[in-house]
Short mmCIF file of C-alpha atoms and ligand atoms in Angstrom, two decimals:
data_model
loop_
_atom_site.label_atom_id
_atom_site.label_comp_id
_atom_site.label_asym_id
_atom_site.label_seq_id
_atom_site.Cartn_x
_atom_site.Cartn_y
_atom_site.Cartn_z
CA MET A 1 32.80 18.83 2.99
CA VAL A 2 34.99 20.01 5.85
CA LEU A 3 36.62 17.05 7.53
CA GLN A 4 36.01 16.85 11.25
CA PRO A 5 38.69 14.80 12.98
CA GLN A 6 36.44 14.06 15.96
CA LEU A 7 33.78 12.41 13.75
CA LYS A 8 33.93 8.70 12.89
CA ILE A 9 31.38 7.07 10.63
CA LEU A 10 29.24 4.66 12.63
CA ILE A 11 26.41 4.01 10.13
CA SER A 12 26.90 4.85 6.46
CA ARG A 13 24.27 6.57 4.31
CA ASP A 14 23.93 3.33 2.38
CA LYS A 15 23.07 1.33 5.50
CA ILE A 16 20.64 4.05 6.58
CA THR A 17 18.86 3.85 3.21
CA LYS A 18 18.46 0.08 3.57
CA ALA A 19 17.08 0.45 7.10
CA VAL A 20 14.62 3.14 5.97
CA ASP A 21 13.40 0.81 3.20
CA ARG A 22 12.91 -2.02 5.70
CA LEU A 23 11.03 0.20 8.16
CA ALA A 24 8.86 1.58 5.36
CA PHE A 25 7.97 -1.97 4.35
CA GLU A 26 6.95 -2.89 7.92
CA ILE A 27 4.95 0.32 8.44
CA LYS A 28 3.17 0.05 5.08
CA ARG A 29 2.20 -3.54 5.88
CA ASP A 30 0.81 -2.61 9.34
CA TYR A 31 -1.06 0.58 8.34
CA GLN A 32 -2.76 -0.72 5.18
CA GLY A 33 -6.24 0.84 4.87
CA LYS A 34 -5.52 3.45 7.57
CA HIS A 35 -4.63 7.11 7.37
CA PRO A 36 -2.14 7.48 10.19
CA LEU A 37 -0.87 10.67 11.77
CA PHE A 38 2.91 10.73 11.99
CA ILE A 39 4.34 12.92 14.75
CA GLY A 40 7.94 13.94 14.20
CA VAL A 41 9.88 14.89 17.30
CA LEU A 42 11.81 18.07 16.51
CA LYS A 43 14.36 18.59 15.42
CA GLY A 44 16.45 15.42 15.23
CA SER A 45 13.92 13.26 13.37
CA PHE A 46 13.32 15.54 10.38
CA VAL A 47 15.79 14.03 7.90
CA PHE A 48 14.77 10.47 8.79
CA LEU A 49 11.09 11.40 8.60
CA ALA A 50 11.53 13.06 5.19
CA ASP A 51 13.21 9.94 3.79
CA LEU A 52 10.77 7.53 5.43
CA ILE A 53 7.52 9.13 4.24
CA ARG A 54 8.74 9.15 0.65
CA GLN A 55 9.06 5.34 0.80
CA LEU A 56 5.48 4.97 2.07
CA ASP A 57 2.53 4.73 -0.22
CA LEU A 58 0.06 5.62 2.55
CA PRO A 59 -2.37 8.55 2.94
CA LEU A 60 -0.58 9.72 6.06
CA GLU A 61 -0.70 13.12 7.70
CA LEU A 62 2.12 14.83 9.52
CA ASP A 63 2.58 16.98 12.58
CA PHE A 64 5.55 17.95 14.73
CA ILE A 65 6.16 18.34 18.42
CA GLY A 66 9.06 20.10 20.08
CA LEU A 67 10.36 18.77 23.39
CA SER A 68 13.17 20.03 25.51
CA SER A 69 15.14 18.01 27.99
CA TYR A 70 18.78 18.56 27.17
CA GLY A 71 19.61 22.25 27.06
CA ALA A 72 23.13 22.46 25.72
CA ALA A 73 24.50 19.47 27.64
CA ARG A 74 25.08 15.96 26.33
CA GLU A 75 23.14 14.44 29.23
CA SER A 76 19.38 14.50 29.63
CA SER A 77 18.28 16.78 32.46
CA GLY A 78 15.48 14.32 33.18
CA LYS A 79 12.90 17.12 32.99
CA VAL A 80 10.93 17.16 29.76
CA ARG A 81 8.83 20.09 28.55
CA VAL A 82 6.70 20.58 25.45
CA VAL A 83 8.17 23.63 23.77
CA GLN A 84 6.18 23.38 20.56
CA GLY A 85 2.72 21.83 20.69
CA LEU A 86 0.78 19.81 18.14
CA LYS A 87 -1.53 21.54 15.67
CA THR A 88 -3.58 18.39 14.97
CA PRO A 89 -6.12 16.81 17.37
CA ILE A 90 -5.03 13.18 17.89
CA LYS A 91 -8.16 11.75 19.51
CA GLY A 92 -9.21 8.65 17.56
CA ARG A 93 -6.17 8.84 15.23
CA ASP A 94 -3.64 6.11 14.49
CA VAL A 95 -0.55 7.90 15.75
CA LEU A 96 3.02 6.91 14.91
CA VAL A 97 5.75 8.84 16.74
CA ILE A 98 9.01 9.28 14.82
CA GLU A 99 12.11 9.71 17.01
CA ASP A 100 15.78 10.08 16.20
CA ILE A 101 17.18 8.44 19.34
CA VAL A 102 15.94 6.62 22.38
CA ASP A 103 18.72 7.18 24.91
CA THR A 104 17.61 7.10 28.57
CA GLY A 105 14.04 6.75 27.30
CA ILE A 106 12.88 9.64 29.50
CA THR A 107 11.90 11.94 26.63
CA THR A 108 10.10 9.24 24.68
CA SER A 109 8.22 7.82 27.63
CA PHE A 110 7.11 11.34 28.64
CA LEU A 111 5.88 11.93 25.09
CA LEU A 112 4.02 8.62 24.85
CA ASP A 113 2.24 9.33 28.17
CA TYR A 114 1.41 12.86 26.99
CA LEU A 115 -0.10 11.52 23.75
CA ARG A 116 -1.87 8.56 25.35
CA LYS A 117 -3.86 10.95 27.57
CA ARG A 118 -5.30 12.48 24.40
CA LYS A 119 -6.88 9.13 23.45
CA PRO A 120 -5.50 8.18 20.04
CA ALA A 121 -7.01 5.04 18.44
CA SER A 122 -3.51 3.55 18.44
CA LEU A 123 -0.06 4.77 19.46
CA LYS A 124 3.21 3.33 18.20
CA LEU A 125 6.85 4.34 18.15
CA CYS A 126 9.36 4.33 15.32
CA ALA A 127 12.94 5.21 16.28
CA LEU A 128 15.94 5.51 14.00
CA THR A 129 18.35 4.54 16.78
CA ASP A 130 18.23 3.04 20.25
CA LYS A 131 20.89 2.90 22.98
CA PRO A 132 19.55 0.02 25.12
CA SER A 133 22.48 0.14 27.54
CA ARG A 134 21.45 3.68 28.53
CA HIS A 135 17.74 3.10 29.22
CA ARG A 136 16.58 4.37 32.59
CA VAL A 137 12.88 3.85 31.96
CA PRO A 138 11.33 1.07 29.86
CA VAL A 139 10.37 2.04 26.31
CA SER A 140 9.10 -0.41 23.74
CA ILE A 141 9.99 0.47 20.17
CA ASP A 142 7.65 -0.86 17.48
CA TYR A 143 9.89 -0.01 14.51
CA LEU A 144 13.64 0.32 15.07
CA GLY A 145 16.38 1.28 12.63
CA PHE A 146 19.57 0.56 14.57
CA THR A 147 20.80 -0.39 17.99
CA VAL A 148 23.81 1.82 18.75
CA PRO A 149 26.51 1.68 21.43
CA ASP A 150 26.70 4.07 24.38
CA LYS A 151 28.36 6.85 22.38
CA PHE A 152 27.26 10.33 21.38
CA ILE A 153 26.12 10.32 17.75
CA VAL A 154 25.53 13.09 15.20
CA GLY A 155 24.58 13.50 11.54
CA TYR A 156 21.55 12.60 9.41
CA GLY A 157 19.49 15.21 11.29
CA ILE A 158 21.03 14.53 14.71
CA ASP A 159 22.98 17.35 16.34
CA PHE A 160 25.43 18.30 19.00
CA ASN A 161 24.62 21.89 20.07
CA GLU A 162 22.82 22.38 16.71
CA LYS A 163 25.90 21.32 14.75
CA PHE A 164 26.35 18.41 12.31
CA ARG A 165 22.68 17.89 11.38
CA TYR A 166 23.46 18.26 7.66
CA LEU A 167 25.98 15.41 7.49
CA PRO A 168 24.89 12.41 5.38
CA HIS A 169 26.08 9.53 7.58
CA ILE A 170 25.66 8.86 11.29
CA TYR A 171 28.93 9.47 13.14
CA THR A 172 30.22 9.06 16.66
CA LEU A 173 31.50 12.29 18.19
CA GLU A 174 34.81 11.47 19.87
CA ASP A 175 36.28 13.71 22.58
P1 IMP B 1 16.45 10.53 26.29
O1 IMP B 1 15.38 11.31 26.97
O2 IMP B 1 17.66 10.39 27.18
O3 IMP B 1 16.02 9.20 25.72
O4 IMP B 1 17.00 11.43 25.11
C1 IMP B 1 16.30 11.56 23.97
C2 IMP B 1 16.82 12.71 23.15
O5 IMP B 1 18.11 13.16 23.54
C3 IMP B 1 16.97 12.28 21.71
O6 IMP B 1 15.76 12.37 21.02
C4 IMP B 1 18.01 13.24 21.22
O7 IMP B 1 17.40 14.45 20.82
C5 IMP B 1 18.90 13.47 22.43
N1 IMP B 1 20.07 12.58 22.38
C6 IMP B 1 20.29 11.46 23.09
N2 IMP B 1 21.44 10.86 22.74
C7 IMP B 1 21.97 11.62 21.76
C8 IMP B 1 23.13 11.50 20.93
O8 IMP B 1 23.93 10.56 21.01
N3 IMP B 1 23.30 12.48 20.00
C9 IMP B 1 22.44 13.53 19.84
N4 IMP B 1 21.33 13.67 20.58
C10 IMP B 1 21.09 12.73 21.53
MG1 MG B 2 15.09 14.01 20.00
#
């Protein structure tokens, strides 16, 4: 692997695996007897989602939604748009949203409002990482992997300008 001097490991693959196991345990316990619909938020959640569902012995279904708020900048523009819609009707479903990062919370709270209007039976949020010091709107996370500091992170599916998604650990991107 090409070494990137500006990348520092923040959360190792090993710690990620343990967190995924813990989250899978909690989700399996809470969704026993149900057939939930997981909604992965593209693209950052896809590696996490792929690992998580393989630790779950649940008859779950999967869909994806694409949201845009960032453009090519590191800061949220504050305006969220659905750029790729759901294929699955969610009315009456037990919906679990899978996010990579809750940063300001603007994207996630927009998405939860958008989904709530479509009347799911239940709606919960699972996030791999959360930056509580950056929240600008309240978001309550039902299943959380890691609290992270106010730094830009990449790897394990998470990008900067579409780069670094393939890296195995979670890194901070230093200037
Ligand atoms: P929010 O609307 O500010 O909460 O931003 C949510 C989205 O911004 C996340 O789902 C990520 O796609 C992106 N994002 C926020 N912080 C980071 C970061 O540190 N690295 C990569 N993407 C980030
Ligand atoms: Mg995202």
